[in-house]
JSON list of C-alpha atoms in Angstrom, two decimals:
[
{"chain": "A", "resi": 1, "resn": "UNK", "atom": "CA", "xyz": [276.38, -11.99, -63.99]},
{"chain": "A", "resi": 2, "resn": "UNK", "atom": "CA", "xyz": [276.93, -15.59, -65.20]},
{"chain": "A", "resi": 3, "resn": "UNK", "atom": "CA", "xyz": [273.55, -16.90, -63.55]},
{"chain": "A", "resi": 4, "resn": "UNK", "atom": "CA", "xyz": [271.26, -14.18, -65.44]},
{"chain": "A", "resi": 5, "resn": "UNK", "atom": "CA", "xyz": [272.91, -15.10, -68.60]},
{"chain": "A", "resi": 6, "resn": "UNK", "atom": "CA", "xyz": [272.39, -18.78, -68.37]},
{"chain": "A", "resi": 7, "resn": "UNK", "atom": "CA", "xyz": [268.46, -18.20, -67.43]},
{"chain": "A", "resi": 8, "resn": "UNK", "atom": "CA", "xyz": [268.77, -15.66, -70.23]},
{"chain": "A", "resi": 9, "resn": "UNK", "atom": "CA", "xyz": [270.03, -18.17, -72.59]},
{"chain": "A", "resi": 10, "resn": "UNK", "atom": "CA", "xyz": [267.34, -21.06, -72.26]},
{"chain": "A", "resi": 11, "resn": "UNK", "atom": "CA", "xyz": [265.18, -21.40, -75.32]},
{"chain": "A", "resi": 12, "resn": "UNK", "atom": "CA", "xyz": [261.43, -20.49, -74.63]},
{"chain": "A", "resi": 13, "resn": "UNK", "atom": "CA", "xyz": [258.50, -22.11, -76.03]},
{"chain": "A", "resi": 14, "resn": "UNK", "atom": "CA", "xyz": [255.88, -20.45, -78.23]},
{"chain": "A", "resi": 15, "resn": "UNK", "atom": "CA", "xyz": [253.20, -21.90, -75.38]},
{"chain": "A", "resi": 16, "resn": "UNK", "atom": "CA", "xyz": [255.78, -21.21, -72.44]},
{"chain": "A", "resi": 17, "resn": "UNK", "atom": "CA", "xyz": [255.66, -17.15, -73.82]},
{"chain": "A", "resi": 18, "resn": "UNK", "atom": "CA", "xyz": [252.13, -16.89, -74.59]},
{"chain": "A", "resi": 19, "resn": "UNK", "atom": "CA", "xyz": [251.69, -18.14, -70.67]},
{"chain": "A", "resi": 20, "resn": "UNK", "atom": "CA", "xyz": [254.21, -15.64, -69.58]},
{"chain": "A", "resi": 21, "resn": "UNK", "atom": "CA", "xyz": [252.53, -12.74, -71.53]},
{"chain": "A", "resi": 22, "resn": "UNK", "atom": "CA", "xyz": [249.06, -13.73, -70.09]},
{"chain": "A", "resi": 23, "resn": "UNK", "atom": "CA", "xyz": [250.22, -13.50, -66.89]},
{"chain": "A", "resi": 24, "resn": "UNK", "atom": "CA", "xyz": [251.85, -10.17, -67.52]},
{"chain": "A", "resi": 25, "resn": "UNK", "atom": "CA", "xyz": [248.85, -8.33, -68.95]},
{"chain": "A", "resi": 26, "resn": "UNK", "atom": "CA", "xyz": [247.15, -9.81, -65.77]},
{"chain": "A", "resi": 27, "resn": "UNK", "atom": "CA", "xyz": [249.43, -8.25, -63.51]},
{"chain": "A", "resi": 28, "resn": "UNK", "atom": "CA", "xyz": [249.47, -4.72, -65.50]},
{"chain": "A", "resi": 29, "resn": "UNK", "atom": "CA", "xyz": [245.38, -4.88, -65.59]},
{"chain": "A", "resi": 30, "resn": "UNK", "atom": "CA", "xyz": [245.36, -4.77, -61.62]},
{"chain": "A", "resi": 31, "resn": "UNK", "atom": "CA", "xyz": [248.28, -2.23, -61.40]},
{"chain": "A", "resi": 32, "resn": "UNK", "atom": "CA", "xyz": [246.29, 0.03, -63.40]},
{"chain": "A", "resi": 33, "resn": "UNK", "atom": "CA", "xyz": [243.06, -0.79, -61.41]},
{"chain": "A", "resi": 34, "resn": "UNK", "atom": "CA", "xyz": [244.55, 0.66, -58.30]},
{"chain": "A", "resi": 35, "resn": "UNK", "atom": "CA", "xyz": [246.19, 3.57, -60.31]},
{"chain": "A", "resi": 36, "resn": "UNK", "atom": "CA", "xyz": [244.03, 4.31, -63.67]},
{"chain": "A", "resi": 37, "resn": "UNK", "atom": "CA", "xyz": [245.93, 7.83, -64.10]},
{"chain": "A", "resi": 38, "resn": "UNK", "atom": "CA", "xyz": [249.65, 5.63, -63.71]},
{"chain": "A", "resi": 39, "resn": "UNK", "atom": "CA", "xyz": [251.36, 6.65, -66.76]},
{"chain": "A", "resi": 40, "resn": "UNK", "atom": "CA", "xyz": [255.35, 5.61, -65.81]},
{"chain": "A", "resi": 41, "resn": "UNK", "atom": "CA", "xyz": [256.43, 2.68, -64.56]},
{"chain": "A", "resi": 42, "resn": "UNK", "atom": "CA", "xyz": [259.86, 1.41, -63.14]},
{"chain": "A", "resi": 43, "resn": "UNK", "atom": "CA", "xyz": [260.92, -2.82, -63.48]},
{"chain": "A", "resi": 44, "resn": "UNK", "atom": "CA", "xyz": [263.60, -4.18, -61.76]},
{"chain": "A", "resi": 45, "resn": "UNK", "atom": "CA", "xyz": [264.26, -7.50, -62.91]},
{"chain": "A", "resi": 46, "resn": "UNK", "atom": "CA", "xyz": [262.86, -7.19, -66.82]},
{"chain": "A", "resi": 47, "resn": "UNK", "atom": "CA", "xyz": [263.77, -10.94, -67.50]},
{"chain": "A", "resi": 48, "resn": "UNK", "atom": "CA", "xyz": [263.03, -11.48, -70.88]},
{"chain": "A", "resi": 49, "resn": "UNK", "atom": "CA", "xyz": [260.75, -8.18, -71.48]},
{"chain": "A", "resi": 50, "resn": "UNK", "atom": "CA", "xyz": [257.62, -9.08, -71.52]},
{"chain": "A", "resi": 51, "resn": "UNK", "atom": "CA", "xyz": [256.29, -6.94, -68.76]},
{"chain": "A", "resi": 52, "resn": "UNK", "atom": "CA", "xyz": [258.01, -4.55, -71.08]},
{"chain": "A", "resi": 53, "resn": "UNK", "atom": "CA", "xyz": [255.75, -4.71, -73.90]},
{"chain": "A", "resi": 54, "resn": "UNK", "atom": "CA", "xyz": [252.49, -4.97, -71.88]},
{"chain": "A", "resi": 55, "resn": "UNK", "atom": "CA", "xyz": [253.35, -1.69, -70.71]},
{"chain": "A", "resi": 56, "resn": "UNK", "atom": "CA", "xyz": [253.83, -0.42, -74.10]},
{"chain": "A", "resi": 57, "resn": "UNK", "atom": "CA", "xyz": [250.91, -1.66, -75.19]},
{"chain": "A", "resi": 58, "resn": "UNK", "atom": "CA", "xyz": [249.21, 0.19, -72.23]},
{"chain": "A", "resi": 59, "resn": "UNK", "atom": "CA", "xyz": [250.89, 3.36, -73.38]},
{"chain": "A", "resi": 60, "resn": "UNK", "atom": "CA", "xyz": [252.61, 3.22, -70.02]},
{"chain": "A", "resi": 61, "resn": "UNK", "atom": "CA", "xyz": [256.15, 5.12, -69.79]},
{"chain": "A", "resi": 62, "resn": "UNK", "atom": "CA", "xyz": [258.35, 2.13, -69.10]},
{"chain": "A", "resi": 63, "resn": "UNK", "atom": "CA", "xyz": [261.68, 1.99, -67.89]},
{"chain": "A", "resi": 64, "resn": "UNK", "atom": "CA", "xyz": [264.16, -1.15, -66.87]},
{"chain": "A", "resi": 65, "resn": "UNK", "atom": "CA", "xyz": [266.60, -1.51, -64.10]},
{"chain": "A", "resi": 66, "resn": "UNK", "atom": "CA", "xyz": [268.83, -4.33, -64.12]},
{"chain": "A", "resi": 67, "resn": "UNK", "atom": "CA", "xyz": [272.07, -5.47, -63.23]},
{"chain": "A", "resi": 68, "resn": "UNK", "atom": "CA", "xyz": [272.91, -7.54, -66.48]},
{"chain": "A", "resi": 69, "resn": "UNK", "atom": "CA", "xyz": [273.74, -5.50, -69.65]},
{"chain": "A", "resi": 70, "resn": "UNK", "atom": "CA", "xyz": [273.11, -7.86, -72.02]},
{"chain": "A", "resi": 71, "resn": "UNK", "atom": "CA", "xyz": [269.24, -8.44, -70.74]},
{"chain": "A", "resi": 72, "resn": "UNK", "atom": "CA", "xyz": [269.21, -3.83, -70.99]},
{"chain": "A", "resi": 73, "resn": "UNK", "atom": "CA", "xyz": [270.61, -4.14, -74.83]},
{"chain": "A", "resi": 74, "resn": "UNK", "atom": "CA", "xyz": [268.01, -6.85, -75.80]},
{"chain": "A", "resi": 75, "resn": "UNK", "atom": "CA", "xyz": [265.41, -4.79, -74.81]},
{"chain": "A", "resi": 76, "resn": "UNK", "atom": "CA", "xyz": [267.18, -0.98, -75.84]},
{"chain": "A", "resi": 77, "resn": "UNK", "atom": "CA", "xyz": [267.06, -3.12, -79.54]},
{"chain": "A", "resi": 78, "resn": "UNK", "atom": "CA", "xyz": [262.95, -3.41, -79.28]},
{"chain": "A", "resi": 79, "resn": "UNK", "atom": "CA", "xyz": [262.72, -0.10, -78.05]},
{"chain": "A", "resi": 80, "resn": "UNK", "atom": "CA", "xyz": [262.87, -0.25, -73.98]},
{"chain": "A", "resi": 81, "resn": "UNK", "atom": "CA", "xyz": [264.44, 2.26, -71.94]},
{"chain": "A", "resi": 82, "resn": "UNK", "atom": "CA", "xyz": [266.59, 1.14, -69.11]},
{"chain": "A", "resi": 83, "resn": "UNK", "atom": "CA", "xyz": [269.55, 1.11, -66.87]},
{"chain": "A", "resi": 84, "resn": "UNK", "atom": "CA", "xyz": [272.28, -0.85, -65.06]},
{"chain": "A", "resi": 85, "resn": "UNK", "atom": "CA", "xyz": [272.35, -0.74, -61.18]},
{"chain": "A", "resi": 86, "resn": "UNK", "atom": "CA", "xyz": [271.48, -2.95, -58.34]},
{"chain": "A", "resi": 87, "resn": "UNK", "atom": "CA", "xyz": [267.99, -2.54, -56.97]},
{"chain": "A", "resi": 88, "resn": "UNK", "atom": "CA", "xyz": [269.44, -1.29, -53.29]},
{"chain": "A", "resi": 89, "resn": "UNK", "atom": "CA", "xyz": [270.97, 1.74, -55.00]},
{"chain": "A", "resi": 90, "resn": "UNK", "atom": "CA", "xyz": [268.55, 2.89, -57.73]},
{"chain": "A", "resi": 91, "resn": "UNK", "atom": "CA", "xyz": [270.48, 5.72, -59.85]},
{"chain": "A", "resi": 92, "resn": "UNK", "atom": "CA", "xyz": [267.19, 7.81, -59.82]},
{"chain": "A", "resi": 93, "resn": "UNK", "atom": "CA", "xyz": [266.05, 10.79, -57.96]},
{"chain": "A", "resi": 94, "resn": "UNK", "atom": "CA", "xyz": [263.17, 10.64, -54.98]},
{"chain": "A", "resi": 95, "resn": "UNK", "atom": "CA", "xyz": [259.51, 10.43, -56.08]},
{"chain": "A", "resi": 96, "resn": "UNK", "atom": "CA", "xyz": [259.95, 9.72, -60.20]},
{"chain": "A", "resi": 97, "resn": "UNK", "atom": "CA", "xyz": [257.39, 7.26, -61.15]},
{"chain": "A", "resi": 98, "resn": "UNK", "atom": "CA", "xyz": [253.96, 6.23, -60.61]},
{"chain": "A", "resi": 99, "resn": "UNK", "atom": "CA", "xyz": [254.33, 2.51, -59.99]},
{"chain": "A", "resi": 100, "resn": "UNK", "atom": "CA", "xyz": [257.71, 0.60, -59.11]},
{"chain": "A", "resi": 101, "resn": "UNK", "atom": "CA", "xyz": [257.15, -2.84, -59.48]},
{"chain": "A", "resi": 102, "resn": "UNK", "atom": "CA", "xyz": [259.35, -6.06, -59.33]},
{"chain": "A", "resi": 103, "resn": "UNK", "atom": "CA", "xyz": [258.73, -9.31, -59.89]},
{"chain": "A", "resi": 104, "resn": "UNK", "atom": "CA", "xyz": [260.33, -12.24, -58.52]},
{"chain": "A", "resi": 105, "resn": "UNK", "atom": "CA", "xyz": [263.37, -10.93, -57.49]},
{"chain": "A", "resi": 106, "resn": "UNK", "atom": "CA", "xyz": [262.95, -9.95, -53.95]},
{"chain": "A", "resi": 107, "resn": "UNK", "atom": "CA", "xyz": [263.17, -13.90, -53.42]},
{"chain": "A", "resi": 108, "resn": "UNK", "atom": "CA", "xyz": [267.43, -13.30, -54.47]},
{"chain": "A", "resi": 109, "resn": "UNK", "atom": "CA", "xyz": [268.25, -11.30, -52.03]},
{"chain": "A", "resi": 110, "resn": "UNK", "atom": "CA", "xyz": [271.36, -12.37, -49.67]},
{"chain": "A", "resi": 111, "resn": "UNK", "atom": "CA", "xyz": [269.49, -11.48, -46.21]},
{"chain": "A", "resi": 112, "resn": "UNK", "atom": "CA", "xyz": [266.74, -9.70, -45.17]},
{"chain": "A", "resi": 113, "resn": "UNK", "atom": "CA", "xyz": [268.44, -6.12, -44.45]},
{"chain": "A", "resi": 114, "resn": "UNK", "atom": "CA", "xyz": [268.95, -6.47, -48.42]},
{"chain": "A", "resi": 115, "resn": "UNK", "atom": "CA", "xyz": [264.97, -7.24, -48.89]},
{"chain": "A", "resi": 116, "resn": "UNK", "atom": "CA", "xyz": [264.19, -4.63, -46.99]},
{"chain": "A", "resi": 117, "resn": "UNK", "atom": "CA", "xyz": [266.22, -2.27, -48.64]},
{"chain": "A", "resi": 118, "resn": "UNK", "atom": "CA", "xyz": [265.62, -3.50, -51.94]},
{"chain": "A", "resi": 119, "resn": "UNK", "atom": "CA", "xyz": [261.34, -2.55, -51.02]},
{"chain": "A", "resi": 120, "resn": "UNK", "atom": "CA", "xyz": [262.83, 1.21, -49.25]},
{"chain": "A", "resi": 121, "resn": "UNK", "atom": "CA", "xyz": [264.56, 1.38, -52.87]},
{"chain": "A", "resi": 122, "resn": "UNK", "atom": "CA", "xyz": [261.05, 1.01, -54.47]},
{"chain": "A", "resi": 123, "resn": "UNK", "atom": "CA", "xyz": [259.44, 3.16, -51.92]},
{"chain": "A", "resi": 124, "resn": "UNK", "atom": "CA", "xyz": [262.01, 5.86, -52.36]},
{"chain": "A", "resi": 125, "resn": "UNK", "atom": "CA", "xyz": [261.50, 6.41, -56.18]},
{"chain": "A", "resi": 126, "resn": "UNK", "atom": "CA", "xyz": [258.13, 5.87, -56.33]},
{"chain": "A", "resi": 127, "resn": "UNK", "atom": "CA", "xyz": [256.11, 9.01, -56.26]},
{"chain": "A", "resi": 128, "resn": "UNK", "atom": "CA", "xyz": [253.63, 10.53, -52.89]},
{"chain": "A", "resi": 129, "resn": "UNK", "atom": "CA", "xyz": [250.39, 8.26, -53.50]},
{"chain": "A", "resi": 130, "resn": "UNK", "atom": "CA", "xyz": [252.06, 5.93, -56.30]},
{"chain": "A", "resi": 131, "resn": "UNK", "atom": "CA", "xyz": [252.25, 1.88, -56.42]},
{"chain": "A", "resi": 132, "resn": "UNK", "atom": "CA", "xyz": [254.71, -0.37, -54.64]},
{"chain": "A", "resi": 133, "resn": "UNK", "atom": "CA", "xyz": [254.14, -3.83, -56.46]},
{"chain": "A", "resi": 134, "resn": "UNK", "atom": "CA", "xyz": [256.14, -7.34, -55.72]},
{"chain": "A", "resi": 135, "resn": "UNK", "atom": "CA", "xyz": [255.38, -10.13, -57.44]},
{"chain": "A", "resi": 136, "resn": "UNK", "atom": "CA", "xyz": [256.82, -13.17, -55.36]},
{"chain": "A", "resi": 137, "resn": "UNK", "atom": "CA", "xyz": [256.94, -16.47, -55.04]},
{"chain": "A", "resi": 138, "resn": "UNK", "atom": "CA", "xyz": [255.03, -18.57, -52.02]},
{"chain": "A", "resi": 139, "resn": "UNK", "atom": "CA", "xyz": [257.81, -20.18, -50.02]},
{"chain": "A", "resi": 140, "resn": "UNK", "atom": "CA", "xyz": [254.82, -22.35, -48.44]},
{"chain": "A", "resi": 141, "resn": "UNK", "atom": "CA", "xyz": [253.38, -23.30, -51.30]},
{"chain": "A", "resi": 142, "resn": "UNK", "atom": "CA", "xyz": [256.62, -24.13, -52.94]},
{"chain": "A", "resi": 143, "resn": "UNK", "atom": "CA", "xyz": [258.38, -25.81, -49.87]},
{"chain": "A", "resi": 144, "resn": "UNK", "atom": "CA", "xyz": [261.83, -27.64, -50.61]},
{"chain": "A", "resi": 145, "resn": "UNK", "atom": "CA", "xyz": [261.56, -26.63, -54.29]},
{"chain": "A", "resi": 146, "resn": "UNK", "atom": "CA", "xyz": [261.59, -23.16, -53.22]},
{"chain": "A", "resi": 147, "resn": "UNK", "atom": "CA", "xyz": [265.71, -23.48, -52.58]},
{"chain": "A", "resi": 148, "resn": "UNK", "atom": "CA", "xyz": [266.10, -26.67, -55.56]},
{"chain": "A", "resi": 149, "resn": "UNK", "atom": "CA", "xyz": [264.50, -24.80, -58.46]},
{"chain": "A", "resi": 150, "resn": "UNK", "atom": "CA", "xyz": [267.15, -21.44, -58.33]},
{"chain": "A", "resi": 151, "resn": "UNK", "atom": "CA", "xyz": [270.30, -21.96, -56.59]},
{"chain": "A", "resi": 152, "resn": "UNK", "atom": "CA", "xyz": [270.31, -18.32, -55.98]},
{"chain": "A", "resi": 153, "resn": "UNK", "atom": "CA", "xyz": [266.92, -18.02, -54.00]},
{"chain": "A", "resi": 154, "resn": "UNK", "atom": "CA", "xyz": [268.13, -16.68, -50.53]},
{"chain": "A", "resi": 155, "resn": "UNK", "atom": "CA", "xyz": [265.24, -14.81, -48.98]},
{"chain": "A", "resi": 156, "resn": "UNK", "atom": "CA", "xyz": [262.43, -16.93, -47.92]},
{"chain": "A", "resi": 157, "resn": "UNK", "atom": "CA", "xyz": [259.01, -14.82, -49.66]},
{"chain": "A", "resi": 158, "resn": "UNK", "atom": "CA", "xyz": [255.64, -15.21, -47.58]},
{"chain": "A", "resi": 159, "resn": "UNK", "atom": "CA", "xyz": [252.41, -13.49, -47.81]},
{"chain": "A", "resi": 160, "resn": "UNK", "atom": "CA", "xyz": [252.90, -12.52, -43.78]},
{"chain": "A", "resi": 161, "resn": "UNK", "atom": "CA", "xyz": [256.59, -11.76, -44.10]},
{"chain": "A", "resi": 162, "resn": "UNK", "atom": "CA", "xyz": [255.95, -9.25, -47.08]},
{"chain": "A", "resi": 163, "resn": "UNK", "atom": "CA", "xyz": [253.11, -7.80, -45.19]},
{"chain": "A", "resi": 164, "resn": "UNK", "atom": "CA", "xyz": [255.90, -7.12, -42.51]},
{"chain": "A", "resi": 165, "resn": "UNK", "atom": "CA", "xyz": [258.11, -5.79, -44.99]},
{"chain": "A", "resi": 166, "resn": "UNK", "atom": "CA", "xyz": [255.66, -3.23, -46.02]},
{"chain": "A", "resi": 167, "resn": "UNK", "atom": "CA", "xyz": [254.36, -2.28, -42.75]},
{"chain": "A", "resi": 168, "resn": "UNK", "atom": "CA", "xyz": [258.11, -1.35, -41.70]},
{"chain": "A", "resi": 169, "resn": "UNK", "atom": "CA", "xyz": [258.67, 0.15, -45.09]},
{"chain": "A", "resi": 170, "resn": "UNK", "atom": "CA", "xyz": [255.60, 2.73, -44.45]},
{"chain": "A", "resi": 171, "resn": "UNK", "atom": "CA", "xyz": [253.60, 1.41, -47.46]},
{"chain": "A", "resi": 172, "resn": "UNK", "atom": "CA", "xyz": [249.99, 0.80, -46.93]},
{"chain": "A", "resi": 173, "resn": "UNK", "atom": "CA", "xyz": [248.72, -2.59, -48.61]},
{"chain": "A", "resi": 174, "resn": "UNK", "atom": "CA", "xyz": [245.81, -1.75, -51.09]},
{"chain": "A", "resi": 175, "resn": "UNK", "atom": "CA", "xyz": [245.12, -5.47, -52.25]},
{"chain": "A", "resi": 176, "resn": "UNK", "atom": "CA", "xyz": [247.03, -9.16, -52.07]},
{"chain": "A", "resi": 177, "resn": "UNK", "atom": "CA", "xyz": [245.98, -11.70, -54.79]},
{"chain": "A", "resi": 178, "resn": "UNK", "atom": "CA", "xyz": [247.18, -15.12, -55.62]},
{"chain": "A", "resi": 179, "resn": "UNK", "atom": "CA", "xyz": [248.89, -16.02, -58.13]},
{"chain": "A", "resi": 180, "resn": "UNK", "atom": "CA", "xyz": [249.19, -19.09, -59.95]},
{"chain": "A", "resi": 181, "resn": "UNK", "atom": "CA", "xyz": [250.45, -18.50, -63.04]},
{"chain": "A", "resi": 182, "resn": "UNK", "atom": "CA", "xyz": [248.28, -15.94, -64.94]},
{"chain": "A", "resi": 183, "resn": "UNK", "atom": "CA", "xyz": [245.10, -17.66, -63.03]},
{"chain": "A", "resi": 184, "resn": "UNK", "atom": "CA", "xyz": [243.77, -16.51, -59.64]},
{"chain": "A", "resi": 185, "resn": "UNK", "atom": "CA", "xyz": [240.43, -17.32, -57.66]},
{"chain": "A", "resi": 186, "resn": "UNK", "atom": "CA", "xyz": [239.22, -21.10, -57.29]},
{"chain": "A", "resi": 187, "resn": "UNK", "atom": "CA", "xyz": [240.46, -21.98, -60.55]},
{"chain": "A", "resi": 188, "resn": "UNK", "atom": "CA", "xyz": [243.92, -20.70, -60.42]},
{"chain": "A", "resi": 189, "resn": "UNK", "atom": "CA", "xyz": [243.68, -22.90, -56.57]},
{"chain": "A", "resi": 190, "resn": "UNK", "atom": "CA", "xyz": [242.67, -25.83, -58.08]},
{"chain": "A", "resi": 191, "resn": "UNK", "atom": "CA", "xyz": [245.43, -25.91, -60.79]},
{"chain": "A", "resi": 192, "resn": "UNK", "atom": "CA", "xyz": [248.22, -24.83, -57.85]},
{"chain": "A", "resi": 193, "resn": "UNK", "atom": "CA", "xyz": [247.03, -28.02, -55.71]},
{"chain": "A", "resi": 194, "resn": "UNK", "atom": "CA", "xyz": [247.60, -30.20, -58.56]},
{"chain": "A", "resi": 195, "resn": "UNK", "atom": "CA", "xyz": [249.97, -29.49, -61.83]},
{"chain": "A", "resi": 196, "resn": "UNK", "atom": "CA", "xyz": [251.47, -27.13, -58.91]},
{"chain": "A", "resi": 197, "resn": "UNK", "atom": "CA", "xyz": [251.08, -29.23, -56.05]},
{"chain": "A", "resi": 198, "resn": "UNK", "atom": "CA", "xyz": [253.82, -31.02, -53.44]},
{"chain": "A", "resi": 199, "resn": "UNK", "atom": "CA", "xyz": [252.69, -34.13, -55.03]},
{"chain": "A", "resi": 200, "resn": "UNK", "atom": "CA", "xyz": [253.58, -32.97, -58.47]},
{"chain": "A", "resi": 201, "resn": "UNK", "atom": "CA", "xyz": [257.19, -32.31, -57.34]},
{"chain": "A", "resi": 202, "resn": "UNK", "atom": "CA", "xyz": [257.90, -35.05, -56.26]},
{"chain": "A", "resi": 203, "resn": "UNK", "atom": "CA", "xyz": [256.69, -36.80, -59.10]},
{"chain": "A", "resi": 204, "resn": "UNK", "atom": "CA", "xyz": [259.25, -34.46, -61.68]},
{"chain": "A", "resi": 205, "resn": "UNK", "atom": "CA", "xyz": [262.15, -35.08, -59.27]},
{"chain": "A", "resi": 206, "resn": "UNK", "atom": "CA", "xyz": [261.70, -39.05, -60.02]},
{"chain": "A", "resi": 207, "resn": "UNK", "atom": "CA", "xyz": [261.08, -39.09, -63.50]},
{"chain": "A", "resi": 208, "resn": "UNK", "atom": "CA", "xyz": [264.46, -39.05, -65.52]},
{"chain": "A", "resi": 209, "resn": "UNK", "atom": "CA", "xyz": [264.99, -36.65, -68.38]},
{"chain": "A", "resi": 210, "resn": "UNK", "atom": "CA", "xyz": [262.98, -33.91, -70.28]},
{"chain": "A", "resi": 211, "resn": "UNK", "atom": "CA", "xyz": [259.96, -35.60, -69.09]},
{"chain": "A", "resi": 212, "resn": "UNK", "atom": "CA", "xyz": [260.65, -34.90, -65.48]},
{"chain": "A", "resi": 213, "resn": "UNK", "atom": "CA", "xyz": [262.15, -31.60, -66.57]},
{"chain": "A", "resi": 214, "resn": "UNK", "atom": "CA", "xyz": [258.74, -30.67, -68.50]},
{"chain": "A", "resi": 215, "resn": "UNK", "atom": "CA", "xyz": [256.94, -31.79, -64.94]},
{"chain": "A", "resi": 216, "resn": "UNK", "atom": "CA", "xyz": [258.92, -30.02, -62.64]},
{"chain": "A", "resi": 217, "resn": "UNK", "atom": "CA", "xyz": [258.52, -26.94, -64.98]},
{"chain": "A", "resi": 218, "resn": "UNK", "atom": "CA", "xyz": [254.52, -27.23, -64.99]},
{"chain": "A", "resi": 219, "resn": "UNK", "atom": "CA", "xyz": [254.56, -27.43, -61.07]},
{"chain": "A", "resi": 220, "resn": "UNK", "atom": "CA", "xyz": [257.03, -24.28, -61.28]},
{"chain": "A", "resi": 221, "resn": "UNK", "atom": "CA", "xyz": [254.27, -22.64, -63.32]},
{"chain": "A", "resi": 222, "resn": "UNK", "atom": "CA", "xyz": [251.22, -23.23, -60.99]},
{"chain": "A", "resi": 223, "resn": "UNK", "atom": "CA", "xyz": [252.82, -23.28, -57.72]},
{"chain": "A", "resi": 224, "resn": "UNK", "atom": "CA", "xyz": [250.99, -20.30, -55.73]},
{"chain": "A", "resi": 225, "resn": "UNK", "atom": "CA", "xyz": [252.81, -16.62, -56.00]},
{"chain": "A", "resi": 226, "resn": "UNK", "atom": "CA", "xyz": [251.53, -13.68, -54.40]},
{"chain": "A", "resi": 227, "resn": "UNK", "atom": "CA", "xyz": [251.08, -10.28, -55.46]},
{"chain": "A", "resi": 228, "resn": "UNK", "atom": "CA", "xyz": [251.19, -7.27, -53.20]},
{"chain": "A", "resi": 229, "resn": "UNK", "atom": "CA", "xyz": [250.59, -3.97, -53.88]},
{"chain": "A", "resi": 230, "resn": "UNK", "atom": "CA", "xyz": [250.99, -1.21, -51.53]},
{"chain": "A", "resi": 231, "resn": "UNK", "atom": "CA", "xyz": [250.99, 2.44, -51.70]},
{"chain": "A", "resi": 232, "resn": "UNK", "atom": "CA", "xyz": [253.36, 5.30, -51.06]},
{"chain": "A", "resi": 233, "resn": "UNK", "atom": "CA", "xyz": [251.47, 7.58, -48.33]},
{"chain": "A", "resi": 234, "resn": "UNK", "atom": "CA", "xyz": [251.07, 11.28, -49.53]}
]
């Protein structure tokens, strides 16, 4: 699709992907708190593979689902395993991996009968007593930038409406952090209320340029996110 190639075209910094890789060994680190003896692991959305390597790092089975091909041959060339298919019909059988874990992609989908069957998708190839993880982005933390900063955000992400979601999905919620960036607890709130903050945004919007760009990116990066993770019941 044109839109994942154009976010999979823009140049990274060498800060901007030691940030990103922080944040992913983060996220692994409390997966594998609530599962020590995980040893597989299913991503939808891989981006640029980052989550990837943490896992192989980890010595975590790792496998990519995506809808993009040239996103699945960038990582098959560094070694990752994965496949082409939209997340609502997951070429797998029932029950194959310990963990299933997206994140932010929930956030694209159309309406919510396709969020909710995007999280049954998860539920359904995850494994009796494995992980359910979504990684989203906090629609009232974020506020109008939520809908300017992706043109293809559609489904509005809140810590109460994914509790819903997993309630009706029959997942039982083990923990729910925030996330603002790879930082959590009073430090990761005091960066989100001001690099992240509404103030912040504003600011960027204003400011002409790669300078506002730069801005608008740094309140991108702190802006709260939460992380669910529930559990398949045995």
């Amino acid at each position: 699709m044109p839109f994942y190639d154009y976010y999979g075209e823009r140049a990274a910094t060498a800060a901007g992907m030691a940030w990103v890789r922080a944040q992913a060994r983060c996220v692994l680190e409390r997966l594998m708190q609530a599962s020590p003896s995980a040893a597989s692991l299913l991503e939808i959305g891989p981006g640029r593979g980052v989550f990837a390597d943490a896992c192989r790092q980890k010595r975590v089975r790792y496998c990519a689902l995506d809808i993009n091909i040239r996103l699945l041959r960038s990582l098959s060339d560094r070694g990752h395993s994965g496949m082409q298919a939209r997340a609502t019909q997951i070429p797998c059988a029932d029950e194959m991996f310990d963990i299933t874990f997206a994140s932010h992609v929930i956030e694209h989908s159309p309406t919510y009968d396709d969020a909710l069957a995007f999280l049954e998708e998860m539920r359904r190839v995850a494994k009796r007593g494995g992980l359910v993880a979504i990684v989203a982005p906090d629609y009232l933390a974020l506020r109008e930038d939520f809908w300017n900063c992706d043109y293809s955000h559609s489904f509005v992400t809140t810590r109460r409406r994914l509790r819903q979601m997993y309630h009706d999905t029959g997942l039982t919620i083990l923990d729910e952090y925030n996330l603002y960036g790879p930082l959590t607890g009073i430090v990761g709130w005091c960066a989100g209320q001001t690099f992240g903050g509404h103030v912040m945004g504003m600011i960027a919007r204003t400011v002409p340029g790669i300078v506002g760009e730069k801005l608008y990116k740094l309140r991108l990066t702190f802006a709260g996110a939460i992380m669910m993770i529930g559990r398949v019941r045995r």
